[in-house]
mmCIF file of C-alpha atoms and ligand atoms in Angstrom:
data_model
loop_
_atom_site.group_PDB
_atom_site.id
_atom_site.type_symbol
_atom_site.label_atom_id
_atom_site.label_comp_id
_atom_site.label_asym_id
_atom_site.label_seq_id
_atom_site.Cartn_x
_atom_site.Cartn_y
_atom_site.Cartn_z
ATOM 1 C CA MET A 13 16.092 36.515 -18.191
ATOM 2 C CA ILE A 14 16.460 32.973 -16.643
ATOM 3 C CA GLU A 15 18.360 30.515 -18.960
ATOM 4 C CA THR A 16 17.686 26.788 -18.456
ATOM 5 C CA THR A 17 20.861 25.336 -19.895
ATOM 6 C CA GLY A 18 24.426 24.768 -18.783
ATOM 7 C CA SER A 19 25.953 26.303 -15.615
ATOM 8 C CA THR A 20 29.008 28.309 -15.055
ATOM 9 C CA CYS A 21 28.718 27.319 -11.314
ATOM 10 C CA PRO A 22 30.262 23.766 -11.754
ATOM 11 C CA LEU A 23 28.589 21.111 -9.582
ATOM 12 C CA ASP A 24 31.923 19.462 -8.806
ATOM 13 C CA HIS A 25 33.186 22.564 -7.190
ATOM 14 C CA TYR A 26 30.116 22.503 -4.859
ATOM 15 C CA LEU A 27 30.503 18.733 -4.169
ATOM 16 C CA ALA A 28 33.978 19.275 -2.829
ATOM 17 C CA MET A 29 32.605 21.706 -0.095
ATOM 18 C CA PRO A 30 32.204 20.324 3.521
ATOM 19 C CA ASP A 31 28.629 20.363 4.858
ATOM 20 C CA THR A 32 29.651 22.681 7.737
ATOM 21 C CA SER A 33 30.685 25.453 5.321
ATOM 22 C CA LEU A 34 27.306 25.647 3.609
ATOM 23 C CA ASP A 35 24.740 27.000 6.121
ATOM 24 C CA GLU A 36 25.581 30.620 5.745
ATOM 25 C CA ARG A 37 25.654 30.516 1.950
ATOM 26 C CA LEU A 38 22.384 28.581 1.750
ATOM 27 C CA ALA A 39 20.744 31.062 4.104
ATOM 28 C CA ALA A 40 22.048 33.978 2.021
ATOM 29 C CA ALA A 41 21.042 32.509 -1.294
ATOM 30 C CA LYS A 42 17.467 31.854 -0.001
ATOM 31 C CA GLY A 43 17.182 35.376 1.514
ATOM 32 C CA GLU A 44 18.274 36.900 -1.752
ATOM 33 C CA LEU A 45 15.855 34.829 -3.820
ATOM 34 C CA GLY A 46 13.122 35.669 -1.406
ATOM 35 C CA ARG A 47 9.623 34.901 -2.613
ATOM 36 C CA ARG A 48 10.806 33.978 -6.106
ATOM 37 C CA ALA A 49 11.681 30.516 -4.901
ATOM 38 C CA VAL A 50 9.878 28.217 -2.528
ATOM 39 C CA VAL A 51 11.757 25.225 -1.118
ATOM 40 C CA LEU A 52 9.661 22.012 -0.351
ATOM 41 C CA GLY A 53 11.312 19.170 1.690
ATOM 42 C CA HIS A 54 9.911 15.746 2.038
ATOM 43 C CA HIS A 55 10.052 14.219 5.614
ATOM 44 C CA TYR A 56 12.702 11.726 4.571
ATOM 45 C CA GLN A 57 15.214 14.453 3.636
ATOM 46 C CA ARG A 58 18.314 14.903 5.730
ATOM 47 C CA ASP A 59 18.439 17.691 8.386
ATOM 48 C CA GLU A 60 21.121 19.645 6.636
ATOM 49 C CA VAL A 61 18.581 20.048 3.693
ATOM 50 C CA VAL A 62 15.265 20.133 5.436
ATOM 51 C CA LYS A 63 16.174 22.928 7.671
ATOM 52 C CA PHE A 64 16.193 25.150 4.548
ATOM 53 C CA ALA A 65 12.777 23.969 3.412
ATOM 54 C CA ASP A 66 10.013 26.578 3.555
ATOM 55 C CA TYR A 67 7.548 23.739 3.949
ATOM 56 C CA ARG A 68 8.060 20.047 4.996
ATOM 57 C CA GLY A 69 5.510 17.524 4.325
ATOM 58 C CA ASP A 70 4.388 14.026 2.966
ATOM 59 C CA SER A 71 3.705 13.669 -0.743
ATOM 60 C CA LEU A 72 0.083 14.678 -0.462
ATOM 61 C CA LYS A 73 0.807 17.897 1.477
ATOM 62 C CA LEU A 74 3.743 18.795 -0.809
ATOM 63 C CA SER A 75 1.699 18.286 -4.018
ATOM 64 C CA GLN A 76 -1.224 20.500 -2.509
ATOM 65 C CA LEU A 77 1.493 23.069 -1.583
ATOM 66 C CA ALA A 78 2.910 22.995 -5.186
ATOM 67 C CA ALA A 79 -0.577 23.435 -6.546
ATOM 68 C CA SER A 80 -1.196 26.513 -4.344
ATOM 69 C CA ARG A 81 2.127 28.472 -4.481
ATOM 70 C CA GLU A 82 0.973 31.276 -6.732
ATOM 71 C CA GLY A 83 3.733 33.638 -5.999
ATOM 72 C CA ALA A 84 7.008 31.529 -6.444
ATOM 73 C CA GLU A 85 8.562 31.545 -9.803
ATOM 74 C CA PHE A 86 10.557 28.421 -8.817
ATOM 75 C CA ILE A 87 9.642 25.405 -6.809
ATOM 76 C CA VAL A 88 12.760 23.707 -5.615
ATOM 77 C CA PHE A 89 11.698 20.122 -4.713
ATOM 78 C CA CYS A 90 13.809 18.359 -2.105
ATOM 79 C CA GLY A 91 12.320 14.948 -2.595
ATOM 80 C CA VAL A 92 12.485 12.351 -5.435
ATOM 81 C CA HIS A 93 11.782 12.504 -9.066
ATOM 82 C CA PHE A 94 8.091 11.473 -9.183
ATOM 83 C CA MET A 95 7.333 14.183 -6.576
ATOM 84 C CA ALA A 96 8.993 16.887 -8.702
ATOM 85 C CA GLU A 97 7.102 15.647 -11.682
ATOM 86 C CA SER A 98 3.852 15.783 -9.864
ATOM 87 C CA ALA A 99 4.720 19.419 -8.769
ATOM 88 C CA ASP A 100 5.418 20.211 -12.479
ATOM 89 C CA ILE A 101 1.867 18.814 -13.412
ATOM 90 C CA LEU A 102 0.204 20.831 -10.756
ATOM 91 C CA ARG A 103 2.159 24.190 -10.983
ATOM 92 C CA ARG A 104 0.895 27.439 -12.493
ATOM 93 C CA ASP A 105 1.839 28.805 -15.813
ATOM 94 C CA GLY A 106 5.312 30.386 -15.760
ATOM 95 C CA GLN A 107 6.465 28.481 -12.736
ATOM 96 C CA ARG A 108 9.302 26.049 -12.930
ATOM 97 C CA VAL A 109 10.170 22.926 -10.788
ATOM 98 C CA ILE A 110 13.736 22.057 -9.881
ATOM 99 C CA LEU A 111 15.101 18.850 -8.562
ATOM 100 C CA PRO A 112 18.480 19.491 -7.024
ATOM 101 C CA ASP A 113 19.850 16.061 -8.043
ATOM 102 C CA LEU A 114 18.334 14.470 -11.100
ATOM 103 C CA SER A 115 19.499 11.043 -9.881
ATOM 104 C CA ALA A 116 17.112 11.156 -6.907
ATOM 105 C CA GLY A 117 14.665 8.671 -8.114
ATOM 106 C CA CYS A 118 12.506 6.041 -6.511
ATOM 107 C CA SER A 119 13.164 2.304 -7.129
ATOM 108 C CA MET A 120 9.532 1.493 -6.453
ATOM 109 C CA ALA A 121 8.271 4.037 -9.037
ATOM 110 C CA ASP A 122 10.774 2.388 -11.588
ATOM 111 C CA MET A 123 9.067 -0.961 -11.070
ATOM 112 C CA ALA A 124 6.084 -0.054 -13.324
ATOM 113 C CA ASP A 125 7.012 1.012 -16.879
ATOM 114 C CA ILE A 126 4.162 2.433 -19.047
ATOM 115 C CA GLY A 127 4.863 -0.216 -21.776
ATOM 116 C CA GLN A 128 4.330 -3.004 -19.141
ATOM 117 C CA VAL A 129 1.106 -1.367 -17.766
ATOM 118 C CA GLU A 130 -0.352 -0.932 -21.380
ATOM 119 C CA ASP A 131 0.419 -4.710 -21.913
ATOM 120 C CA CYS A 132 -1.391 -5.680 -18.666
ATOM 121 C CA TRP A 133 -4.294 -3.488 -19.592
ATOM 122 C CA GLU A 134 -4.479 -5.175 -22.984
ATOM 123 C CA ALA A 135 -4.299 -8.688 -21.653
ATOM 124 C CA LEU A 136 -7.112 -7.768 -19.054
ATOM 125 C CA GLU A 137 -9.096 -6.240 -21.986
ATOM 126 C CA GLY A 138 -8.669 -9.576 -23.724
ATOM 127 C CA LEU A 139 -10.240 -11.314 -20.818
ATOM 128 C CA GLY A 140 -13.224 -9.044 -21.163
ATOM 129 C CA LEU A 141 -12.269 -7.214 -17.885
ATOM 130 C CA ALA A 142 -11.446 -3.694 -18.916
ATOM 131 C CA ASP A 143 -15.146 -2.428 -18.444
ATOM 132 C CA GLY A 144 -15.278 -1.679 -14.745
ATOM 133 C CA LEU A 145 -11.622 -1.768 -14.243
ATOM 134 C CA ILE A 146 -10.422 1.369 -12.593
ATOM 135 C CA PRO A 147 -6.640 1.979 -12.655
ATOM 136 C CA VAL A 148 -5.428 3.838 -9.468
ATOM 137 C CA THR A 149 -1.760 4.716 -9.154
ATOM 138 C CA TYR A 150 0.276 5.457 -6.108
ATOM 139 C CA MET A 151 1.843 8.978 -6.425
ATOM 140 C CA ASN A 152 5.113 7.094 -6.414
ATOM 141 C CA SER A 153 4.945 6.459 -10.090
ATOM 142 C CA ALA A 154 6.092 7.933 -13.413
ATOM 143 C CA ALA A 155 3.961 10.771 -14.941
ATOM 144 C CA ALA A 156 3.108 8.550 -18.002
ATOM 145 C CA ILE A 157 1.443 6.117 -15.621
ATOM 146 C CA LYS A 158 -0.549 8.959 -13.878
ATOM 147 C CA ALA A 159 -1.545 9.999 -17.371
ATOM 148 C CA PHE A 160 -2.689 6.376 -18.202
ATOM 149 C CA CYS A 161 -4.927 6.484 -15.123
ATOM 150 C CA GLY A 162 -6.331 9.922 -16.099
ATOM 151 C CA GLN A 163 -7.109 8.662 -19.589
ATOM 152 C CA HIS A 164 -8.824 5.410 -18.315
ATOM 153 C CA GLY A 165 -11.072 6.899 -15.814
ATOM 154 C CA GLY A 166 -8.765 6.449 -12.798
ATOM 155 C CA THR A 167 -6.917 8.472 -10.240
ATOM 156 C CA VAL A 168 -3.762 8.751 -8.285
ATOM 157 C CA CYS A 169 -3.517 8.407 -4.433
ATOM 158 C CA THR A 170 -0.898 8.927 -1.736
ATOM 159 C CA SER A 171 -0.449 6.842 1.384
ATOM 160 C CA SER A 172 -2.679 9.434 3.229
ATOM 161 C CA ASN A 173 -5.698 9.220 0.963
ATOM 162 C CA ALA A 174 -5.435 5.745 -0.450
ATOM 163 C CA GLY A 175 -8.603 4.508 1.472
ATOM 164 C CA ALA A 176 -10.764 7.315 -0.044
ATOM 165 C CA ALA A 177 -9.327 6.634 -3.507
ATOM 166 C CA PHE A 178 -10.159 2.848 -3.255
ATOM 167 C CA ARG A 179 -13.776 3.652 -2.203
ATOM 168 C CA TRP A 180 -14.095 6.292 -4.939
ATOM 169 C CA ALA A 181 -12.880 3.661 -7.492
ATOM 170 C CA LEU A 182 -15.115 0.868 -6.239
ATOM 171 C CA GLU A 183 -18.088 3.121 -6.532
ATOM 172 C CA ARG A 184 -17.370 3.398 -10.175
ATOM 173 C CA GLY A 185 -16.252 0.115 -11.166
ATOM 174 C CA GLN A 186 -16.010 -3.532 -10.218
ATOM 175 C CA ARG A 187 -12.234 -3.805 -9.620
ATOM 176 C CA ILE A 188 -9.181 -1.710 -9.213
ATOM 177 C CA LEU A 189 -5.804 -2.191 -11.051
ATOM 178 C CA PHE A 190 -3.502 -0.695 -8.363
ATOM 179 C CA LEU A 191 -0.021 0.443 -9.342
ATOM 180 C CA PRO A 192 2.897 0.034 -8.490
ATOM 181 C CA ASP A 193 3.115 -0.806 -4.739
ATOM 182 C CA GLN A 194 1.566 -4.229 -3.924
ATOM 183 C CA HIS A 195 1.939 -3.555 -0.163
ATOM 184 C CA LEU A 196 0.085 -0.229 -0.133
ATOM 185 C CA GLY A 197 -2.555 -1.757 -2.376
ATOM 186 C CA ARG A 198 -3.010 -4.846 -0.230
ATOM 187 C CA ASN A 199 -3.060 -2.966 3.079
ATOM 188 C CA THR A 200 -5.476 -0.368 1.685
ATOM 189 C CA GLY A 201 -7.810 -2.988 0.063
ATOM 190 C CA TYR A 202 -7.842 -5.101 3.270
ATOM 191 C CA ALA A 203 -8.624 -1.955 5.375
ATOM 192 C CA VAL A 204 -11.739 -1.250 3.108
ATOM 193 C CA GLY A 205 -12.903 -4.762 3.592
ATOM 194 C CA ILE A 206 -11.597 -6.841 0.608
ATOM 195 C CA PRO A 207 -10.358 -10.244 1.611
ATOM 196 C CA LEU A 208 -6.691 -11.136 0.604
ATOM 197 C CA ALA A 209 -7.900 -13.926 -1.699
ATOM 198 C CA ASP A 210 -9.583 -11.213 -3.829
ATOM 199 C CA MET A 211 -6.321 -9.322 -4.498
ATOM 200 C CA PRO A 212 -4.175 -11.386 -6.920
ATOM 201 C CA VAL A 213 -0.737 -9.943 -7.841
ATOM 202 C CA TRP A 214 0.152 -9.086 -11.439
ATOM 203 C CA ASP A 215 3.765 -9.853 -12.256
ATOM 204 C CA PRO A 216 4.814 -7.802 -15.279
ATOM 205 C CA PHE A 217 7.529 -10.366 -16.102
ATOM 206 C CA ALA A 218 5.260 -13.370 -16.176
ATOM 207 C CA PRO A 219 2.925 -14.578 -18.941
ATOM 208 C CA MET A 220 -0.640 -13.367 -17.936
ATOM 209 C CA GLY A 221 0.945 -11.672 -14.910
ATOM 210 C CA GLY A 222 1.571 -15.121 -13.415
ATOM 211 C CA ASN A 223 -2.032 -16.185 -12.703
ATOM 212 C CA ALA A 224 -4.742 -18.118 -14.265
ATOM 213 C CA ALA A 225 -7.386 -15.882 -16.051
ATOM 214 C CA ASP A 226 -10.182 -16.767 -13.386
ATOM 215 C CA ARG A 227 -7.987 -15.242 -10.731
ATOM 216 C CA TYR A 228 -8.559 -11.874 -12.293
ATOM 217 C CA SER A 229 -12.215 -12.201 -13.138
ATOM 218 C CA THR A 230 -13.067 -12.884 -9.480
ATOM 219 C CA ALA A 231 -10.657 -10.006 -8.205
ATOM 220 C CA ARG A 232 -11.650 -6.848 -6.538
ATOM 221 C CA VAL A 233 -8.123 -5.353 -6.576
ATOM 222 C CA ILE A 234 -5.246 -6.447 -9.094
ATOM 223 C CA LEU A 235 -2.026 -5.669 -7.296
ATOM 224 C CA TRP A 236 1.104 -4.631 -9.430
ATOM 225 C CA LYS A 237 4.158 -6.538 -8.233
ATOM 226 C CA GLY A 238 6.160 -3.573 -7.021
ATOM 227 C CA HIS A 239 7.585 -2.706 -3.622
ATOM 228 C CA CYS A 240 9.539 -0.261 -1.582
ATOM 229 C CA SER A 241 12.959 -1.860 -0.711
ATOM 230 C CA VAL A 242 13.280 0.459 2.364
ATOM 231 C CA HIS A 243 9.908 -0.525 3.886
ATOM 232 C CA MET A 244 10.207 -4.290 2.890
ATOM 233 C CA ARG A 245 13.030 -4.556 5.398
ATOM 234 C CA PHE A 246 10.657 -4.240 8.415
ATOM 235 C CA LEU A 247 9.605 -7.845 9.475
ATOM 236 C CA PRO A 248 6.919 -9.093 11.867
ATOM 237 C CA GLU A 249 9.724 -10.317 14.152
ATOM 238 C CA HIS A 250 10.813 -6.727 14.566
ATOM 239 C CA VAL A 251 7.348 -5.944 16.059
ATOM 240 C CA ASP A 252 7.798 -8.882 18.422
ATOM 241 C CA ARG A 253 11.210 -7.817 19.403
ATOM 242 C CA ALA A 254 10.323 -4.125 20.024
ATOM 243 C CA ARG A 255 7.496 -5.257 22.366
ATOM 244 C CA GLU A 256 9.868 -7.441 24.197
ATOM 245 C CA LEU A 257 12.653 -4.841 24.571
ATOM 246 C CA TYR A 258 10.329 -1.875 25.362
ATOM 247 C CA PRO A 259 7.110 -3.029 27.346
ATOM 248 C CA GLY A 260 4.291 -0.710 26.576
ATOM 249 C CA VAL A 261 5.791 0.501 23.254
ATOM 250 C CA ARG A 262 3.404 1.491 20.475
ATOM 251 C CA VAL A 263 4.294 0.344 17.020
ATOM 252 C CA ILE A 264 3.394 2.624 14.108
ATOM 253 C CA VAL A 265 4.315 1.794 10.567
ATOM 254 C CA HIS A 266 4.036 3.183 6.924
ATOM 255 C CA PRO A 267 1.580 1.388 4.727
ATOM 256 C CA GLU A 268 4.426 0.569 2.336
ATOM 257 C CA CYS A 269 5.364 -2.130 4.903
ATOM 258 C CA ARG A 270 4.296 -5.744 4.415
ATOM 259 C CA TRP A 271 0.755 -6.650 5.301
ATOM 260 C CA GLU A 272 1.926 -8.974 8.130
ATOM 261 C CA VAL A 273 3.895 -6.059 9.743
ATOM 262 C CA VAL A 274 0.788 -3.745 9.384
ATOM 263 C CA GLN A 275 -1.454 -6.318 10.970
ATOM 264 C CA LYS A 276 0.851 -6.722 13.949
ATOM 265 C CA ALA A 277 1.365 -2.887 14.414
ATOM 266 C CA ASP A 278 -0.806 -0.664 16.618
ATOM 267 C CA ALA A 279 -1.120 2.082 14.006
ATOM 268 C CA VAL A 280 -0.476 2.769 10.324
ATOM 269 C CA GLY A 281 0.108 6.087 8.675
ATOM 270 C CA SER A 282 1.759 8.116 5.923
ATOM 271 C CA THR A 283 4.827 10.048 6.902
ATOM 272 C CA GLU A 284 2.718 13.033 7.978
ATOM 273 C CA GLY A 285 0.213 10.680 9.747
ATOM 274 C CA ILE A 286 3.007 9.061 11.783
ATOM 275 C CA ILE A 287 4.414 12.472 12.910
ATOM 276 C CA ARG A 288 0.860 13.579 13.813
ATOM 277 C CA GLU A 289 0.221 10.413 15.931
ATOM 278 C CA VAL A 290 3.531 10.562 17.752
ATOM 279 C CA VAL A 291 3.498 14.367 18.327
ATOM 280 C CA GLY A 292 -0.112 14.210 19.535
ATOM 281 C CA ALA A 293 0.704 11.493 22.045
ATOM 282 C CA SER A 294 1.567 12.426 25.533
ATOM 283 C CA ALA A 295 5.052 12.811 27.049
ATOM 284 C CA GLY A 296 6.430 9.642 28.329
ATOM 285 C CA THR A 297 5.039 7.391 25.678
ATOM 286 C CA ALA A 298 7.295 4.954 23.726
ATOM 287 C CA TRP A 299 7.169 4.460 20.030
ATOM 288 C CA ALA A 300 8.830 2.050 17.528
ATOM 289 C CA VAL A 301 8.491 3.454 14.228
ATOM 290 C CA GLY A 302 8.577 1.533 10.912
ATOM 291 C CA THR A 303 9.772 4.152 8.236
ATOM 292 C CA GLU A 304 12.693 5.965 6.905
ATOM 293 C CA ILE A 305 15.401 6.605 9.410
ATOM 294 C CA HIS A 306 15.685 10.309 8.896
ATOM 295 C CA LEU A 307 12.093 10.954 9.807
ATOM 296 C CA VAL A 308 12.527 8.666 12.951
ATOM 297 C CA ASN A 309 15.743 10.328 14.101
ATOM 298 C CA ARG A 310 14.325 13.839 13.629
ATOM 299 C CA LEU A 311 11.060 12.919 15.583
ATOM 300 C CA ALA A 312 13.284 11.463 18.395
ATOM 301 C CA ARG A 313 15.475 14.610 18.520
ATOM 302 C CA GLU A 314 12.553 17.020 18.393
ATOM 303 C CA HIS A 315 10.576 15.265 21.111
ATOM 304 C CA PRO A 316 13.139 14.114 23.728
ATOM 305 C CA ASP A 317 10.255 13.742 26.317
ATOM 306 C CA ARG A 318 9.050 10.616 24.444
ATOM 307 C CA PHE A 319 11.041 7.518 23.616
ATOM 308 C CA ILE A 320 11.147 7.119 19.809
ATOM 309 C CA THR A 321 13.278 4.466 18.052
ATOM 310 C CA SER A 322 13.311 2.688 14.607
ATOM 311 C CA LEU A 323 11.389 -0.580 14.379
ATOM 312 C CA ASP A 324 14.489 -2.195 12.841
ATOM 313 C CA SER A 325 17.566 -1.425 14.821
ATOM 314 C CA SER A 326 19.826 -1.311 11.725
ATOM 315 C CA GLY A 327 17.872 1.702 10.531
ATOM 316 C CA CYS A 328 16.302 1.902 7.013
ATOM 317 C CA LEU A 329 17.688 4.536 4.774
ATOM 318 C CA CYS A 330 16.149 5.722 1.481
ATOM 319 C CA THR A 331 19.341 6.186 -0.532
ATOM 320 C CA THR A 332 17.712 8.060 -3.328
ATOM 321 C CA MET A 333 16.124 10.655 -1.197
ATOM 322 C CA TYR A 334 19.633 11.008 0.369
ATOM 323 C CA ARG A 335 21.012 12.064 -2.778
ATOM 324 C CA ILE A 336 19.600 15.572 -2.425
ATOM 325 C CA SER A 337 22.645 17.064 -0.447
ATOM 326 C CA PRO A 338 23.049 20.540 0.871
ATOM 327 C CA GLN A 339 25.758 20.958 -1.831
ATOM 328 C CA HIS A 340 23.125 20.175 -4.590
ATOM 329 C CA LEU A 341 20.621 22.654 -3.010
ATOM 330 C CA LEU A 342 23.225 25.364 -2.753
ATOM 331 C CA TRP A 343 24.306 24.778 -6.401
ATOM 332 C CA THR A 344 20.662 25.177 -7.604
ATOM 333 C CA LEU A 345 19.924 28.240 -5.561
ATOM 334 C CA GLU A 346 23.139 30.083 -6.502
ATOM 335 C CA ASN A 347 22.640 29.178 -10.261
ATOM 336 C CA LEU A 348 19.132 30.826 -9.966
ATOM 337 C CA LEU A 349 20.742 33.837 -8.424
ATOM 338 C CA GLU A 350 22.994 34.029 -11.520
ATOM 339 C CA GLY A 351 20.104 33.794 -13.796
ATOM 340 C CA ARG A 352 20.141 30.036 -14.661
ATOM 341 C CA ALA A 353 17.474 27.466 -13.679
ATOM 342 C CA VAL A 354 19.385 24.093 -13.572
ATOM 343 C CA ASN A 355 17.766 20.696 -13.268
ATOM 344 C CA VAL A 356 14.411 21.880 -14.389
ATOM 345 C CA ILE A 357 11.672 18.945 -14.459
ATOM 346 C CA ARG A 358 9.488 19.231 -17.385
ATOM 347 C CA VAL A 359 6.739 16.854 -18.044
ATOM 348 C CA ASP A 360 5.719 16.349 -21.779
ATOM 349 C CA ASP A 361 2.540 18.373 -22.501
ATOM 350 C CA GLN A 362 0.414 15.539 -23.623
ATOM 351 C CA VAL A 363 1.335 13.439 -20.673
ATOM 352 C CA ARG A 364 0.883 16.442 -18.384
ATOM 353 C CA ASP A 365 -2.696 17.151 -19.432
ATOM 354 C CA TRP A 366 -3.875 13.472 -18.681
ATOM 355 C CA ALA A 367 -1.734 13.185 -15.557
ATOM 356 C CA ARG A 368 -3.298 16.421 -14.385
ATOM 357 C CA VAL A 369 -6.787 14.943 -14.875
ATOM 358 C CA ALA A 370 -5.804 12.187 -12.453
ATOM 359 C CA LEU A 371 -4.139 14.352 -9.984
ATOM 360 C CA ASP A 372 -7.128 16.861 -9.923
ATOM 361 C CA ARG A 373 -9.460 13.746 -9.377
ATOM 362 C CA MET A 374 -7.146 12.790 -6.424
ATOM 363 C CA LEU A 375 -7.296 16.375 -4.933
ATOM 364 C CA SER A 376 -11.124 16.472 -5.223
ATOM 365 C CA ILE A 377 -11.763 12.953 -3.519
ATOM 366 C CA GLN A 378 -12.367 13.527 0.184
HETATM 367 P P1 13P B 173 4.400 9.802 2.053
HETATM 368 O O1 13P B 173 3.375 9.867 1.043
HETATM 369 O O2 13P B 173 3.877 9.101 3.234
HETATM 370 O O3 13P B 173 5.138 10.871 2.163
HETATM 371 O O4 13P B 173 5.340 8.606 1.485
HETATM 372 C C1 13P B 173 6.113 8.824 0.295
HETATM 373 C C2 13P B 173 7.216 7.797 0.233
HETATM 374 O O5 13P B 173 7.909 7.710 -0.670
HETATM 375 C C3 13P B 173 7.231 6.733 1.226
HETATM 376 O O6 13P B 173 8.179 5.864 0.909
HETATM 377 FE FE1 SF4 B 174 10.619 5.238 -3.087
HETATM 378 FE FE2 SF4 B 174 10.670 3.820 -0.878
HETATM 379 FE FE3 SF4 B 174 12.345 5.846 -1.069
HETATM 380 FE FE4 SF4 B 174 9.787 6.078 -0.715
HETATM 381 S S1 SF4 B 174 11.283 5.130 0.632
HETATM 382 S S2 SF4 B 174 11.009 7.367 -2.095
HETATM 383 S S3 SF4 B 174 8.879 4.386 -1.943
HETATM 384 S S4 SF4 B 174 12.400 4.051 -2.433
#
């Protein structure tokens, strides 16, 4: 029987091991666990970890995989906390989701707290705007916020299906409350034809979100004031500089980048979308990519017949994704072999039910 409490394989012991000594043990542990465990790896994970993933993907693909892995008893999620929570919401009965390092969070997801979201909703209700207001949350949010969206007729989206989610919501209501990334919200709203002036930002730390009431009554999208500190580092001048340095370069960026950067870029896409576009292009093409550095470096290494560089020469690292180390992965796998599931992510049942409603809506939107 698998226990879920304390470990006799102390983590400290693993953390002292050099990276180079782990490959054989990781391969052996994976081999021994076989189909009992599936390892999912987000594209931002480091190579030493992602090479042991059974599947790599963006948040949409990984959540679909989590929902479809019937055989596996354990879903070992090499990504960040909200992704593991989503996998727990979508998993089958009897499956367990493991996050190798519990401190692998997402600073953007932490920018929307459920209490603040409830206060915002109440304030908008007070303005008579709750009818026809559809909450849509980015996957990068806590389970409680996904549940809030499920309970209030809304949905979840990822960066690869945000446009479809916006169209879905606007067919059902007059306006969207988009959480928590103002940039993805603004870029998506603009792409579906909403002028910037119709997308005010709600600041959870300012009275009435920082705007006069009539800004909300005329809005089509109310954007939560959250952002990704990794993608915020890409600036419009980086696009100009890349074009000066590498004539003919194509600039492709993630939609968590600022609107000004997305407008200047040649293309925009989720992590999976960026990979698809660059890999699908012909040999000899040049690319400046505005997203996390591990994805960019891996693309460059795997496709040496193309020139692929980061849009910002200082490289942008997601430090929380980086927390998942090969040492943490080995620790979780060897614990499973000894009959213990460590770092299990378990979403509260009531939250899970409503969050599942929102995630199922997302998975059904085309
Ligand atoms: P994707 O949905 O594109 O994988 O992005 C997730 C993420 O956290 C980007 O910062
Ligand atoms: Fe969160 Fe940004 Fe890291 Fe993505 S890159 S996990 S949004 S902090």
